[in-house]
């Protein structure tokens, strides 16, 4: 009956697609993809096959043939990934690979299996491997030491130049302490904790790229043992080891450990806060409640968007209290500890209220005329031009697999059915409360900002729910150790996950077509050997002044639309990064034409996401 219902739903979806494919495409991915309308029906046929496969997989699990499901799903996932990444070059080919692989899964799972009567109707709990008397436990310290050392090396291995926001942070760090705080109140939208860290760092070791990024490198490497501690508190040692190892090459974590901004610190404090909450709820220790309160306050001091995951954590505590009441456990110690934690957080956050008020007033005064850089690469990938389901998929890919070129992002986005297939492996399992808490803290803030993004697009950006990345890795580590019943299986899964993560890291760091790589340093380095006193460095957009002021402090700089070629005796260099200002190519082209008419044809050279014209 269930299989028949699944088939009927699939047929109904295909019929709807044949009748209203235009409307479906517009609702799901937006008007720009209207060319794929003829592909909707066959694609939904593949999705319908996935629904049938789910029913058949559930039947096999109930009949005691879960291992067969695992092998079939694993083989289909590999075949699907190979087909999409290796052979699919057009939307039609993507649809063909997806439909064939999913129908193949349904066909294989449709083969009969002998039912085991005792197993029918059972629901298996989440497998929790034993944690006591593990011969490996004594080596964990060495594992963490080695993993942290490798994490430091990977985070030091970067050649990319400062990003615009980093240059702003460096400029603010060179002000007096009072001047920096006043500047943050008047011009910025972030709390001051990370800026205070950079201010102190600049006084001790200078303002070189390495000096300014060193705090983030330290915070990123420190996430390895903190992730271990959080995973051990939430689950067990085996999960803790896998989670700590996954942090080391995680592309997204490495990226923001190499940026002189607050995101690496935010992830470190956020994971530590979840760790403290889990310990507090399980043990009721006063120091754990206080630690959670302090870490919650520090998270708010780092980024205002901390209020979203913290709200989810508070709801998680409410759920825990309700469950404790149902199980007739003492509630008074939990209520007291919770109140203490909230009191500590409020006490530490109250001093920020005037600071936040001043920032909101300054932001309102700047209004719509404020010139702000778009998020690095947000509008660069072809799947992100408008809010759609693929915008959500792209952010998930970034969180787990890092930043990649438009072509790679398009292919990875087409792999979303793999996540649906992977869910078949969870059939019959019940997640522990800690698993649900971690998943909610990772996912709910993203969903909230996704909905907000329909009215204010720039707020749906992974940097604003950055805690999702390490928490998703923790959930993935739990899934790997829960699915693996033996040590060999655990090692094999961990190696496979590390290999995928490392491949993503290599592409992210070395692929020059990565839309988040802006080689301002390289562009200025090519200008400097020929530049003479009296030459001018013009730029577009206007907010490149900070980063160019850092790399070319001795050159006269100005926005390209302010350049008067008749008043400049020397040469004019025009540096443009069009990805930062989508739709500005026409205005920049007009300015270049004006300069060419006055000075003649320019020389031109490029660096990743940067173009420079030299007018004699």
XYZ file of C-alpha atoms in Angstrom:
616
model
C 0.000 0.000 0.000
C 2.783 2.430 0.937
C 4.710 1.656 -2.239
C 1.576 2.132 -4.319
C 0.894 5.478 -2.628
C 4.477 6.576 -3.332
C 4.131 5.643 -6.988
C 0.811 7.550 -7.184
C 2.414 10.653 -5.658
C 5.282 10.419 -8.144
C 2.917 10.146 -11.084
C 0.874 13.059 -9.754
C 4.001 15.216 -9.442
C 4.983 14.439 -13.032
C 1.500 15.309 -14.255
C 1.582 18.633 -12.380
C 5.008 19.338 -13.885
C 3.713 18.686 -17.380
C 0.839 21.098 -16.803
C 2.516 23.863 -14.770
C 6.291 23.586 -15.159
C 6.631 27.366 -15.635
C 5.032 28.101 -12.273
C 7.074 25.417 -10.480
C 10.379 26.752 -11.807
C 9.475 30.310 -10.855
C 8.526 29.321 -7.304
C 11.537 27.106 -6.644
C 14.500 28.698 -8.410
C 13.275 31.985 -9.891
C 12.637 33.437 -13.332
C 16.247 33.255 -14.523
C 16.018 29.464 -14.924
C 12.996 29.405 -17.237
C 15.072 27.552 -19.848
C 14.883 24.357 -17.772
C 11.088 24.128 -17.909
C 11.086 21.057 -20.229
C 13.335 19.220 -17.750
C 11.026 19.562 -14.745
C 8.862 16.516 -15.499
C 11.735 14.010 -15.936
C 13.510 15.469 -12.900
C 10.413 15.034 -10.755
C 10.156 11.491 -12.067
C 13.572 10.877 -10.505
C 12.453 12.533 -7.264
C 9.352 10.323 -7.328
C 11.623 7.300 -7.661
C 13.440 8.524 -4.563
C 10.116 8.568 -2.686
C 9.440 4.986 -3.756
C 12.983 4.015 -2.745
C 12.346 5.456 0.719
C 9.310 3.209 1.234
C 11.206 0.157 -0.011
C 14.226 0.987 2.170
C 11.968 1.234 5.223
C 10.521 -2.184 4.368
C 14.006 -3.703 4.117
C 15.049 -2.175 7.430
C 11.945 -3.540 9.100
C 12.714 -6.960 7.634
C 16.215 -6.942 9.068
C 17.979 -6.184 5.769
C 19.315 -2.760 6.712
C 22.810 -3.685 5.569
C 21.482 -4.247 2.056
C 19.965 -0.757 2.100
C 23.306 0.695 3.185
C 25.167 -0.987 0.326
C 22.590 0.026 -2.291
C 22.365 3.624 -1.082
C 26.143 3.922 -0.820
C 26.653 2.604 -4.347
C 23.988 4.905 -5.788
C 25.461 7.930 -3.975
C 28.908 7.210 -5.414
C 27.519 6.644 -8.917
C 25.453 9.813 -8.708
C 28.408 11.925 -7.558
C 30.694 10.503 -10.247
C 28.057 11.091 -12.922
C 27.374 14.708 -11.931
C 30.971 15.763 -11.299
C 32.560 13.766 -14.098
C 30.125 13.753 -16.985
C 27.240 16.187 -16.550
C 27.944 19.410 -18.438
C 24.413 20.700 -19.146
C 21.163 20.864 -17.153
C 19.776 18.066 -19.315
C 22.714 15.820 -18.439
C 22.288 16.642 -14.740
C 18.640 15.615 -14.951
C 19.515 12.425 -16.842
C 22.160 11.352 -14.291
C 19.898 12.166 -11.330
C 16.858 10.396 -12.741
C 18.776 7.278 -13.797
C 20.584 6.919 -10.448
C 17.433 7.411 -8.368
C 15.365 5.057 -10.503
C 18.212 2.564 -10.246
C 18.019 2.756 -6.448
C 14.271 2.169 -6.491
C 14.649 -0.760 -8.914
C 17.282 -2.550 -6.834
C 15.378 -1.976 -3.591
C 12.225 -3.343 -5.234
C 13.782 -6.794 -5.309
C 12.096 -9.024 -2.708
C 13.647 -9.645 0.687
C 12.776 -12.324 3.216
C 11.147 -10.716 6.241
C 12.361 -11.444 9.742
C 9.157 -11.551 11.738
C 10.692 -10.520 15.035
C 12.088 -7.373 13.476
C 8.939 -6.097 11.815
C 7.639 -2.960 13.465
C 10.751 -2.441 15.606
C 12.411 0.967 15.809
C 16.078 0.859 16.574
C 17.504 3.543 18.820
C 20.556 5.529 17.866
C 23.585 3.291 18.326
C 25.809 4.526 21.152
C 29.177 2.765 21.098
C 30.684 1.838 24.463
C 33.030 4.459 25.877
C 34.565 2.749 28.884
C 37.852 0.856 28.995
C 38.860 1.910 25.485
C 42.503 1.027 24.848
C 42.747 4.073 22.578
C 41.608 6.557 25.240
C 45.082 7.218 26.624
C 46.314 8.354 23.203
C 43.725 11.079 22.754
C 46.050 13.776 24.068
C 48.632 12.891 21.414
C 45.927 12.802 18.747
C 44.755 16.282 19.716
C 48.300 17.623 19.862
C 49.091 16.311 16.391
C 45.754 17.421 14.913
C 46.155 20.901 16.378
C 49.683 21.176 14.981
C 48.487 20.206 11.502
C 45.607 22.681 11.844
C 48.080 25.468 12.617
C 50.201 24.571 9.557
C 47.175 24.546 7.232
C 45.951 27.875 8.556
C 49.369 29.466 8.125
C 49.577 28.256 4.521
C 47.840 31.096 2.703
C 48.933 33.622 0.106
C 45.721 35.555 -0.301
C 45.740 39.269 0.303
C 43.585 41.185 2.733
C 39.899 41.324 1.937
C 38.125 44.717 2.177
C 36.631 44.033 5.607
C 40.038 42.947 6.899
C 41.603 46.203 5.739
C 38.886 48.095 7.630
C 39.680 46.110 10.786
C 43.412 46.802 10.399
C 42.792 50.528 9.946
C 40.606 50.593 13.051
C 43.243 48.680 15.043
C 45.767 51.473 14.341
C 43.577 54.109 16.006
C 43.761 55.020 19.661
C 41.576 52.838 21.858
C 39.003 55.591 22.370
C 39.155 56.566 18.710
C 38.544 52.968 17.633
C 35.517 52.606 19.915
C 34.081 55.887 18.628
C 34.695 54.769 15.042
C 32.916 51.461 15.697
C 29.936 53.310 17.144
C 29.679 55.636 14.159
C 30.629 53.467 11.169
C 30.461 49.768 12.042
C 27.780 47.165 12.731
C 29.683 44.733 14.975
C 30.358 44.522 18.713
C 33.906 45.420 19.853
C 35.428 42.192 21.236
C 37.399 41.077 18.171
C 38.408 44.661 17.405
C 39.843 44.899 20.916
C 41.834 41.734 20.274
C 43.260 43.172 17.041
C 43.989 46.485 18.749
C 46.106 44.700 21.348
C 47.762 42.490 18.736
C 48.782 45.473 16.613
C 50.513 47.046 19.637
C 52.533 43.904 20.317
C 53.490 42.412 16.928
C 52.539 45.014 14.328
C 50.070 45.178 11.454
C 51.497 42.750 8.905
C 49.121 40.291 7.283
C 50.358 37.480 9.515
C 50.187 39.630 12.659
C 46.604 40.677 12.052
C 45.523 37.157 11.146
C 47.382 35.462 13.979
C 44.459 35.690 16.467
C 42.138 34.006 13.966
C 44.748 31.321 13.284
C 45.021 30.639 17.019
C 41.237 30.577 17.474
C 40.842 28.250 14.479
C 43.457 25.816 15.748
C 42.006 25.931 19.269
C 38.701 24.743 17.812
C 40.236 21.260 17.397
C 40.419 20.437 21.154
C 37.231 22.391 21.878
C 35.338 20.359 19.281
C 36.747 17.210 20.865
C 35.496 18.303 24.285
C 32.045 19.232 22.994
C 31.647 15.954 21.092
C 32.849 13.904 24.059
C 30.395 15.653 26.381
C 27.558 15.247 23.894
C 28.304 11.683 22.766
C 31.465 9.646 23.355
C 35.232 9.491 22.796
C 34.974 7.894 19.374
C 32.762 10.686 18.052
C 35.052 13.225 19.720
C 38.089 11.914 17.846
C 36.321 12.013 14.490
C 34.929 15.504 15.136
C 38.352 16.860 16.123
C 39.948 15.398 12.987
C 37.236 16.823 10.718
C 37.995 20.331 11.996
C 41.592 20.191 10.754
C 41.060 20.387 6.951
C 37.470 21.724 6.976
C 37.613 24.294 4.137
C 35.221 26.828 5.648
C 36.919 26.718 9.046
C 40.352 27.110 7.441
C 39.148 30.061 5.350
C 37.974 32.123 8.307
C 40.963 31.084 10.400
C 42.958 32.959 7.732
C 40.906 36.149 7.870
C 41.438 39.031 10.285
C 37.770 39.148 11.234
C 35.649 37.863 14.094
C 34.237 34.675 12.562
C 36.916 32.258 13.787
C 36.539 33.618 17.323
C 32.754 33.360 17.036
C 32.890 29.682 16.080
C 35.309 28.888 18.913
C 33.180 30.598 21.549
C 29.970 29.191 20.082
C 31.111 25.560 20.200
C 32.524 26.067 23.699
C 29.163 27.521 24.757
C 27.254 24.499 23.439
C 29.739 22.270 25.277
C 29.129 24.166 28.531
C 25.362 23.968 28.092
C 25.421 20.208 27.553
C 27.578 19.686 30.651
C 25.344 22.007 32.685
C 22.147 20.216 31.685
C 23.628 16.765 32.308
C 25.518 17.391 35.551
C 23.949 20.529 37.026
C 27.398 21.805 38.054
C 27.435 25.457 39.035
C 30.685 26.133 37.207
C 29.178 24.733 33.995
C 26.169 27.063 34.284
C 28.469 30.029 34.943
C 30.717 29.057 32.027
C 27.714 28.902 29.706
C 26.602 32.337 30.872
C 30.061 33.851 30.327
C 30.470 32.252 26.902
C 26.999 33.392 25.836
C 27.927 36.962 26.734
C 31.233 36.715 24.889
C 29.386 35.448 21.822
C 27.198 38.569 21.849
C 30.303 40.716 22.348
C 31.663 39.141 19.150
C 28.666 39.430 16.785
C 25.093 40.636 17.216
C 23.732 37.672 15.271
C 24.721 35.549 18.265
C 21.226 36.232 19.572
C 19.814 33.677 17.099
C 21.750 30.552 18.207
C 21.535 31.656 21.830
C 17.744 31.860 21.540
C 17.682 28.315 20.161
C 19.854 27.147 23.061
C 17.440 28.710 25.533
C 14.538 26.910 23.870
C 16.589 23.711 24.158
C 16.845 24.309 27.886
C 13.063 24.715 28.097
C 12.648 21.377 26.309
C 15.056 19.790 28.788
C 13.071 21.172 31.742
C 9.802 19.817 30.309
C 11.398 16.391 29.743
C 12.771 16.396 33.303
C 9.333 17.131 34.670
C 7.810 14.250 32.702
C 10.480 11.921 34.040
C 9.896 13.221 37.597
C 13.454 14.482 38.003
C 14.196 17.377 40.398
C 13.573 20.675 38.653
C 14.778 23.159 41.269
C 18.547 22.612 40.650
C 18.030 23.075 36.892
C 15.955 26.239 37.358
C 18.517 27.714 39.756
C 21.439 26.939 37.449
C 19.572 28.287 34.434
C 18.704 31.511 36.270
C 22.339 31.898 37.328
C 23.525 31.438 33.753
C 21.056 34.018 32.414
C 21.985 36.470 35.186
C 25.687 36.173 34.299
C 24.960 36.718 30.603
C 22.745 39.748 31.217
C 25.236 41.276 33.662
C 28.058 41.012 31.127
C 25.977 42.209 28.165
C 24.344 45.263 29.793
C 27.453 47.459 29.169
C 26.948 46.839 25.424
C 23.462 48.374 25.329
C 24.621 52.014 24.892
C 27.127 50.832 22.271
C 24.415 49.018 20.304
C 22.058 51.984 20.603
C 24.708 54.305 19.168
C 25.370 51.928 16.267
C 21.669 51.664 15.436
C 21.277 55.445 15.485
C 24.343 55.892 13.259
C 23.108 53.213 10.869
C 19.696 54.898 10.612
C 21.364 58.226 9.841
C 23.524 56.698 7.108
C 20.388 55.168 5.605
C 20.094 53.890 2.064
C 22.927 56.066 0.859
C 25.505 53.985 2.688
C 28.082 52.422 0.377
C 28.864 48.971 1.700
C 30.741 46.111 0.056
C 28.647 43.107 -0.782
C 29.501 39.917 1.066
C 32.592 38.354 -0.418
C 31.345 36.206 -3.221
C 27.697 36.205 -2.189
C 26.516 37.327 -5.612
C 29.344 35.688 -7.522
C 28.047 32.166 -7.744
C 25.385 31.636 -10.386
C 23.169 29.858 -7.835
C 22.910 32.911 -5.585
C 21.614 35.807 -7.666
C 18.189 35.644 -6.034
C 16.623 34.009 -3.016
C 15.641 30.463 -3.897
C 16.111 26.928 -2.684
C 19.526 26.927 -4.359
C 20.646 29.873 -2.248
C 20.037 27.658 0.775
C 21.830 24.721 -0.865
C 24.821 26.927 -1.708
C 25.186 28.044 1.903
C 25.105 24.430 3.079
C 27.831 23.599 0.547
C 29.934 26.510 1.805
C 29.487 25.435 5.435
C 30.624 21.861 4.807
C 32.747 22.032 1.643
C 34.075 25.587 1.462
C 34.107 28.205 -1.286
C 34.538 27.232 -4.930
C 34.251 28.578 -8.456
C 30.895 29.176 -10.121
C 31.225 26.003 -12.201
C 32.082 23.829 -9.204
C 29.299 25.375 -7.129
C 26.777 24.648 -9.871
C 27.849 21.001 -9.995
C 27.880 20.618 -6.218
C 24.456 22.235 -6.030
C 23.152 19.561 -8.416
C 24.227 16.902 -5.910
C 21.544 17.801 -3.375
C 19.690 14.481 -3.942
C 22.688 12.814 -2.273
C 21.564 14.335 1.017
C 18.104 12.839 0.453
C 19.647 9.456 -0.286
C 21.819 9.728 2.803
C 18.705 10.224 4.907
C 17.649 6.677 3.978
C 20.523 5.443 6.142
C 18.854 7.053 9.175
C 15.657 5.024 8.863
C 14.710 3.377 12.131
C 17.040 5.479 14.280
C 16.046 7.866 17.047
C 18.279 10.887 17.558
C 19.436 11.662 21.076
C 18.345 14.989 22.623
C 21.886 16.337 22.247
C 21.845 15.507 18.526
C 18.578 17.396 18.124
C 19.965 20.349 20.084
C 23.091 20.571 17.926
C 21.080 20.270 14.714
C 18.639 22.973 15.799
C 21.368 25.420 16.870
C 23.008 24.884 13.473
C 19.903 24.990 11.283
C 17.272 27.244 12.882
C 19.273 30.534 12.660
C 19.948 29.766 8.991
C 16.243 29.185 8.301
C 15.286 32.396 10.118
C 17.744 34.444 8.054
C 16.627 32.616 4.919
C 13.075 33.860 5.480
C 14.356 37.347 6.331
C 16.411 37.229 3.132
C 13.295 37.451 0.965
C 12.878 41.042 2.149
C 16.547 41.889 2.865
C 18.724 39.679 0.666
C 22.138 40.610 2.100
C 21.300 39.168 5.528
C 21.159 35.604 4.241
C 24.885 34.939 4.204
C 26.731 32.130 5.973
C 28.937 34.552 7.888
C 25.875 35.595 9.897
C 25.063 32.055 11.018
C 28.659 30.892 10.943
C 28.248 28.573 13.945
C 26.365 26.202 11.628
C 29.626 24.996 10.071
C 31.367 23.416 13.107
C 28.080 22.119 14.507
C 27.207 20.429 11.215
C 30.643 18.798 11.255
C 29.910 17.566 14.772
C 26.599 16.078 13.625
C 28.346 14.479 10.631
C 30.945 12.963 12.981
C 28.128 11.566 15.096
C 26.441 10.115 12.036
C 29.666 8.435 10.938
C 30.347 6.796 14.310
C 26.714 5.841 14.765
C 26.551 4.150 11.366
C 29.901 2.377 11.741
C 29.633 -0.715 13.940
C 33.335 -1.634 13.894
C 36.628 0.201 14.300
C 37.581 -0.567 10.697
C 34.311 0.927 9.447
C 34.841 4.020 11.604
C 38.375 4.503 10.299
C 37.244 3.994 6.706
C 34.422 6.523 6.994
C 36.684 9.035 8.728
C 39.371 8.690 6.056
C 36.759 9.149 3.324
C 35.376 12.277 4.999
C 38.880 13.697 5.491
C 39.751 12.977 1.858
C 36.652 14.828 0.625
C 37.333 17.735 2.953
C 40.971 17.934 1.890
C 39.998 17.941 -1.787
C 37.598 20.797 -1.112
C 40.299 22.677 0.799
C 42.820 22.352 -2.030
C 40.330 23.625 -4.608
C 39.232 26.472 -2.359
C 42.762 27.661 -1.621
C 44.412 27.185 -5.021
C 41.705 27.656 -7.646
C 42.157 31.161 -9.026
C 38.533 31.238 -10.195
C 37.264 31.105 -6.611
C 34.968 34.177 -6.493
C 36.128 35.007 -2.967
C 39.803 35.362 -3.876
C 40.707 39.001 -4.510
C 44.395 39.524 -5.245
C 44.761 43.202 -4.362
C 48.313 42.648 -3.141
C 49.343 41.027 -6.424
C 47.772 43.808 -8.475
C 49.565 46.531 -6.502
C 52.823 44.575 -6.677
C 52.643 44.714 -10.471
C 51.889 48.435 -10.435
C 54.684 49.483 -8.056
C 57.741 48.705 -10.289
C 56.555 51.164 -12.950
C 54.801 53.740 -10.762
C 56.430 57.160 -10.369
C 55.753 60.168 -8.125
C 52.742 61.985 -9.491
C 51.002 58.815 -10.722
C 47.453 58.190 -9.536
C 45.802 54.947 -8.489
C 42.095 55.158 -9.284
C 39.671 52.464 -8.219
C 36.111 51.191 -8.395
C 34.094 50.599 -6.296
C 34.721 53.482 -3.896
C 35.215 51.332 -0.796
C 38.468 49.865 -2.133
C 40.203 52.866 -0.575
C 40.997 51.022 2.654
C 42.590 47.916 1.163
C 44.530 49.926 -1.450
C 45.640 52.336 1.232
C 47.168 49.372 3.046
C 48.992 47.919 0.021
C 49.844 51.178 -1.745
C 50.196 53.791 1.025
C 52.585 55.990 -0.997
C 50.390 56.338 -4.083
C 47.742 59.004 -4.533
C 44.384 57.233 -4.677
C 40.859 58.306 -5.597
C 37.634 56.835 -7.003
C 37.768 56.528 -10.774
C 34.813 58.876 -11.296
C 36.774 61.679 -9.562
C 39.794 61.452 -11.869
C 40.430 64.475 -14.094
C 43.072 63.390 -16.647
C 43.835 67.036 -17.519
C 45.001 67.789 -13.974
C 47.210 64.721 -13.561
C 50.751 64.903 -14.911
C 51.676 61.272 -14.272
C 50.170 57.997 -15.367
C 46.761 56.809 -14.262
C 46.264 53.260 -12.988
C 42.658 52.107 -12.702
C 42.001 49.087 -10.466
C 38.534 47.555 -10.673
C 36.852 44.585 -9.050
C 33.518 44.251 -10.806
C 32.379 41.249 -8.751
C 31.995 43.531 -5.758
C 29.491 45.764 -7.524
C 27.172 43.630 -9.679
C 25.686 45.659 -12.509
C 28.330 48.391 -12.340
C 30.195 47.358 -15.493
C 28.421 50.005 -17.561
C 29.403 52.897 -15.290
C 33.002 51.680 -15.061
C 33.115 51.258 -18.826
C 32.022 54.871 -19.301
C 34.834 56.082 -17.038
C 37.407 53.974 -18.864
C 36.195 55.296 -22.218
C 36.551 58.849 -20.916
C 40.137 58.207 -19.793
C 41.007 56.444 -23.043
C 39.775 59.396 -25.048
C 42.028 61.712 -23.041
C 45.105 59.492 -22.656
C 44.996 56.892 -25.414
C 44.704 53.115 -25.345
C 45.749 51.599 -21.980
C 47.710 48.509 -21.068
C 45.709 45.898 -19.178
C 46.507 43.045 -16.810
C 44.480 40.889 -14.427
C 44.765 39.186 -11.100
C 42.104 36.951 -9.499
C 38.909 39.035 -9.496
C 40.903 42.238 -10.084
C 41.568 44.114 -13.363
C 44.076 46.971 -13.787
C 44.352 49.448 -16.688
C 47.448 51.621 -17.103
C 46.834 54.896 -18.965
C 50.013 56.681 -20.157
